[in-house]
């Protein structure tokens, strides 16, 4: 048995927008996505990929946030993903109501903008630290 109680047949490989993801069917099932459920169903009518990698033409950063929701039950944002982007992909993937409600709460959260400002401030601070380090005299 692998991590998260997954057996080898439970693992899925997805290429989303050029980025490779490996996860379990169990994690994907937590999203209650009609699109993903149908894509991965053996009797769905979709051809199984010869290389074993399902290809989806969507934004990989948004998918990463949704995938982590399936893993942790929380929308763990990064600085590249907005609530509007999540809403668009919720429609594309036909996600379950529980995920849509989490996205709705996020889009109504007045501190959501503060989260983005926090990430931008951290990035700027790291850049300044790198510049200071490169300017420091070496002993």
PDB file of C-alpha atoms in Angstrom:
ATOM      1  CA  UNK A   1       0.000   0.000   0.000  1.00  0.00           C
ATOM      2  CA  UNK A   2       1.183   3.476  -0.853  1.00  0.00           C
ATOM      3  CA  UNK A   3       0.663   6.820   0.821  1.00  0.00           C
ATOM      4  CA  UNK A   4      -2.985   7.775   1.590  1.00  0.00           C
ATOM      5  CA  UNK A   5      -3.925   4.084   1.508  1.00  0.00           C
ATOM      6  CA  UNK A   6      -3.578   4.012  -2.277  1.00  0.00           C
ATOM      7  CA  UNK A   7      -2.736   0.842  -4.121  1.00  0.00           C
ATOM      8  CA  UNK A   8      -0.802   0.972  -7.393  1.00  0.00           C
ATOM      9  CA  UNK A   9      -3.967   0.833  -9.560  1.00  0.00           C
ATOM     10  CA  UNK A  10      -5.308   3.860  -7.710  1.00  0.00           C
ATOM     11  CA  UNK A  11      -2.608   6.207  -9.064  1.00  0.00           C
ATOM     12  CA  UNK A  12      -3.440   8.504 -11.984  1.00  0.00           C
ATOM     13  CA  UNK A  13      -1.137  10.613 -14.170  1.00  0.00           C
ATOM     14  CA  UNK A  14      -2.524  13.869 -15.558  1.00  0.00           C
ATOM     15  CA  UNK A  15      -0.863  16.412 -17.813  1.00  0.00           C
ATOM     16  CA  UNK A  16      -2.708  19.661 -17.106  1.00  0.00           C
ATOM     17  CA  UNK A  17      -1.606  22.547 -19.297  1.00  0.00           C
ATOM     18  CA  UNK A  18       1.834  20.991 -19.766  1.00  0.00           C
ATOM     19  CA  UNK A  19       2.453  20.230 -16.083  1.00  0.00           C
ATOM     20  CA  UNK A  20       2.518  16.601 -14.946  1.00  0.00           C
ATOM     21  CA  UNK A  21       0.507  15.634 -11.865  1.00  0.00           C
ATOM     22  CA  UNK A  22       0.431  12.253 -10.151  1.00  0.00           C
ATOM     23  CA  UNK A  23      -2.329  11.663  -7.653  1.00  0.00           C
ATOM     24  CA  UNK A  24      -4.801   9.029  -6.593  1.00  0.00           C
ATOM     25  CA  UNK A  25      -8.310   8.333  -7.792  1.00  0.00           C
ATOM     26  CA  UNK A  26      -9.313   8.704  -4.143  1.00  0.00           C
ATOM     27  CA  UNK A  27      -8.022  12.287  -4.017  1.00  0.00           C
ATOM     28  CA  UNK A  28      -9.749  13.152  -7.295  1.00  0.00           C
ATOM     29  CA  UNK A  29     -12.986  11.531  -6.099  1.00  0.00           C
ATOM     30  CA  UNK A  30     -13.073  13.970  -3.151  1.00  0.00           C
ATOM     31  CA  UNK A  31     -13.629  16.788  -5.672  1.00  0.00           C
ATOM     32  CA  UNK A  32     -16.828  15.075  -6.859  1.00  0.00           C
ATOM     33  CA  UNK A  33     -15.991  16.220 -10.388  1.00  0.00           C
ATOM     34  CA  UNK A  34     -18.351  14.874 -13.012  1.00  0.00           C
ATOM     35  CA  UNK A  35     -15.722  15.613 -15.684  1.00  0.00           C
ATOM     36  CA  UNK A  36     -12.855  13.781 -13.953  1.00  0.00           C
ATOM     37  CA  UNK A  37     -15.081  10.894 -12.840  1.00  0.00           C
ATOM     38  CA  UNK A  38     -16.231  10.358 -16.421  1.00  0.00           C
ATOM     39  CA  UNK A  39     -12.730  10.817 -17.868  1.00  0.00           C
ATOM     40  CA  UNK A  40     -11.294   8.129 -15.588  1.00  0.00           C
ATOM     41  CA  UNK A  41     -14.189   5.674 -15.769  1.00  0.00           C
ATOM     42  CA  UNK A  42     -13.304   2.566 -17.739  1.00  0.00           C
ATOM     43  CA  UNK A  43     -16.714   2.515 -19.427  1.00  0.00           C
ATOM     44  CA  UNK A  44     -16.926   6.251 -20.153  1.00  0.00           C
ATOM     45  CA  UNK A  45     -16.478   6.044 -23.908  1.00  0.00           C
ATOM     46  CA  UNK A  46     -13.245   8.071 -23.688  1.00  0.00           C
ATOM     47  CA  UNK A  47     -10.238   6.295 -25.170  1.00  0.00           C
ATOM     48  CA  UNK A  48      -7.679   5.343 -22.555  1.00  0.00           C
ATOM     49  CA  UNK A  49      -4.403   7.186 -23.257  1.00  0.00           C
ATOM     50  CA  UNK A  50      -1.768   4.902 -24.758  1.00  0.00           C
ATOM     51  CA  UNK A  51       0.938   6.447 -22.563  1.00  0.00           C
ATOM     52  CA  UNK A  52      -1.265   6.337 -19.448  1.00  0.00           C
ATOM     53  CA  UNK A  53      -1.299  10.136 -19.129  1.00  0.00           C
ATOM     54  CA  UNK A  54      -4.613  11.962 -19.321  1.00  0.00           C
ATOM     55  CA  UNK A  55      -4.186  15.374 -20.971  1.00  0.00           C
ATOM     56  CA  UNK A  56      -6.330  18.341 -19.947  1.00  0.00           C
ATOM     57  CA  UNK A  57      -5.947  21.778 -21.510  1.00  0.00           C
ATOM     58  CA  UNK A  58      -6.431  23.924 -18.398  1.00  0.00           C
ATOM     59  CA  UNK A  59      -4.316  26.140 -16.126  1.00  0.00           C
ATOM     60  CA  UNK A  60      -2.024  23.905 -14.027  1.00  0.00           C
ATOM     61  CA  UNK A  61      -1.805  26.397 -11.137  1.00  0.00           C
ATOM     62  CA  UNK A  62      -5.578  26.388 -10.728  1.00  0.00           C
ATOM     63  CA  UNK A  63      -5.622  22.592 -10.952  1.00  0.00           C
ATOM     64  CA  UNK A  64      -2.914  22.434  -8.254  1.00  0.00           C
ATOM     65  CA  UNK A  65      -5.151  24.448  -5.884  1.00  0.00           C
ATOM     66  CA  UNK A  66      -8.131  22.187  -6.635  1.00  0.00           C
ATOM     67  CA  UNK A  67      -6.032  19.035  -6.269  1.00  0.00           C
ATOM     68  CA  UNK A  68      -4.789  20.233  -2.891  1.00  0.00           C
ATOM     69  CA  UNK A  69      -8.409  20.831  -1.888  1.00  0.00           C
ATOM     70  CA  UNK A  70      -8.998  17.147  -2.622  1.00  0.00           C
ATOM     71  CA  UNK A  71      -5.989  16.277  -0.445  1.00  0.00           C
ATOM     72  CA  UNK A  72      -6.506  18.679   2.468  1.00  0.00           C
ATOM     73  CA  UNK A  73     -10.092  19.959   2.301  1.00  0.00           C
ATOM     74  CA  UNK A  74      -8.868  23.564   2.081  1.00  0.00           C
ATOM     75  CA  UNK A  75      -8.314  26.000  -0.760  1.00  0.00           C
ATOM     76  CA  UNK A  76      -4.601  26.667  -0.355  1.00  0.00           C
ATOM     77  CA  UNK A  77      -4.068  29.620  -2.674  1.00  0.00           C
ATOM     78  CA  UNK A  78      -0.938  30.797  -4.338  1.00  0.00           C
ATOM     79  CA  UNK A  79      -0.274  34.234  -5.776  1.00  0.00           C
ATOM     80  CA  UNK A  80      -1.244  33.232  -9.334  1.00  0.00           C
ATOM     81  CA  UNK A  81      -4.771  31.963  -8.697  1.00  0.00           C
ATOM     82  CA  UNK A  82      -7.854  34.126  -8.190  1.00  0.00           C
ATOM     83  CA  UNK A  83     -11.337  33.189  -7.039  1.00  0.00           C
ATOM     84  CA  UNK A  84     -12.589  33.956 -10.570  1.00  0.00           C
ATOM     85  CA  UNK A  85     -10.104  31.450 -12.024  1.00  0.00           C
ATOM     86  CA  UNK A  86     -11.272  28.830  -9.518  1.00  0.00           C
ATOM     87  CA  UNK A  87     -14.903  29.513 -10.416  1.00  0.00           C
ATOM     88  CA  UNK A  88     -14.167  29.056 -14.132  1.00  0.00           C
ATOM     89  CA  UNK A  89     -12.459  25.726 -13.530  1.00  0.00           C
ATOM     90  CA  UNK A  90     -15.190  24.622 -11.120  1.00  0.00           C
ATOM     91  CA  UNK A  91     -17.534  24.995 -14.081  1.00  0.00           C
ATOM     92  CA  UNK A  92     -15.172  23.198 -16.461  1.00  0.00           C
ATOM     93  CA  UNK A  93     -14.567  20.242 -14.133  1.00  0.00           C
ATOM     94  CA  UNK A  94     -18.221  20.259 -12.965  1.00  0.00           C
ATOM     95  CA  UNK A  95     -17.089  20.146  -9.337  1.00  0.00           C
ATOM     96  CA  UNK A  96     -19.155  19.073  -6.363  1.00  0.00           C
ATOM     97  CA  UNK A  97     -21.215  21.556  -4.374  1.00  0.00           C
ATOM     98  CA  UNK A  98     -18.862  21.428  -1.355  1.00  0.00           C
ATOM     99  CA  UNK A  99     -15.961  22.702  -3.494  1.00  0.00           C
ATOM    100  CA  UNK A 100     -18.139  25.395  -5.071  1.00  0.00           C
ATOM    101  CA  UNK A 101     -19.221  26.591  -1.618  1.00  0.00           C
ATOM    102  CA  UNK A 102     -15.571  26.850  -0.536  1.00  0.00           C
ATOM    103  CA  UNK A 103     -14.824  28.927  -3.645  1.00  0.00           C
ATOM    104  CA  UNK A 104     -17.873  31.119  -2.958  1.00  0.00           C
ATOM    105  CA  UNK A 105     -16.661  31.734   0.609  1.00  0.00           C
ATOM    106  CA  UNK A 106     -13.256  32.667  -0.753  1.00  0.00           C
ATOM    107  CA  UNK A 107     -14.680  35.121  -3.281  1.00  0.00           C
ATOM    108  CA  UNK A 108     -16.760  36.753  -0.532  1.00  0.00           C
ATOM    109  CA  UNK A 109     -13.792  36.959   1.852  1.00  0.00           C
ATOM    110  CA  UNK A 110     -12.558  40.551   2.176  1.00  0.00           C
ATOM    111  CA  UNK A 111      -9.169  39.208   3.273  1.00  0.00           C
ATOM    112  CA  UNK A 112      -8.677  37.236   0.041  1.00  0.00           C
ATOM    113  CA  UNK A 113      -7.033  40.314  -1.486  1.00  0.00           C
ATOM    114  CA  UNK A 114      -4.845  40.533   1.603  1.00  0.00           C
ATOM    115  CA  UNK A 115      -3.628  36.990   0.926  1.00  0.00           C
ATOM    116  CA  UNK A 116      -2.521  38.027  -2.549  1.00  0.00           C
ATOM    117  CA  UNK A 117      -0.807  41.134  -1.144  1.00  0.00           C
ATOM    118  CA  UNK A 118       0.906  38.918   1.439  1.00  0.00           C
ATOM    119  CA  UNK A 119       2.332  36.643  -1.289  1.00  0.00           C
ATOM    120  CA  UNK A 120       3.488  39.651  -3.315  1.00  0.00           C
ATOM    121  CA  UNK A 121       5.132  41.206  -0.249  1.00  0.00           C
ATOM    122  CA  UNK A 122       6.931  37.932   0.592  1.00  0.00           C
ATOM    123  CA  UNK A 123       8.195  37.662  -2.987  1.00  0.00           C
ATOM    124  CA  UNK A 124       9.501  41.247  -2.914  1.00  0.00           C
ATOM    125  CA  UNK A 125      11.162  40.646   0.457  1.00  0.00           C
ATOM    126  CA  UNK A 126      12.951  37.517  -0.836  1.00  0.00           C
ATOM    127  CA  UNK A 127      14.144  39.443  -3.879  1.00  0.00           C
ATOM    128  CA  UNK A 128      15.566  42.231  -1.667  1.00  0.00           C
ATOM    129  CA  UNK A 129      17.289  39.643   0.533  1.00  0.00           C
ATOM    130  CA  UNK A 130      18.862  37.999  -2.522  1.00  0.00           C
ATOM    131  CA  UNK A 131      20.088  41.364  -3.778  1.00  0.00           C
ATOM    132  CA  UNK A 132      21.583  42.224  -0.379  1.00  0.00           C
ATOM    133  CA  UNK A 133      23.275  38.841  -0.187  1.00  0.00           C
ATOM    134  CA  UNK A 134      24.814  39.257  -3.624  1.00  0.00           C
ATOM    135  CA  UNK A 135      26.034  42.776  -2.705  1.00  0.00           C
ATOM    136  CA  UNK A 136      27.561  41.732   0.633  1.00  0.00           C
ATOM    137  CA  UNK A 137      31.359  41.589   0.645  1.00  0.00           C
ATOM    138  CA  UNK A 138      32.714  38.050   0.692  1.00  0.00           C
ATOM    139  CA  UNK A 139      35.327  37.221   3.337  1.00  0.00           C
TER     140      UNK A 139
END
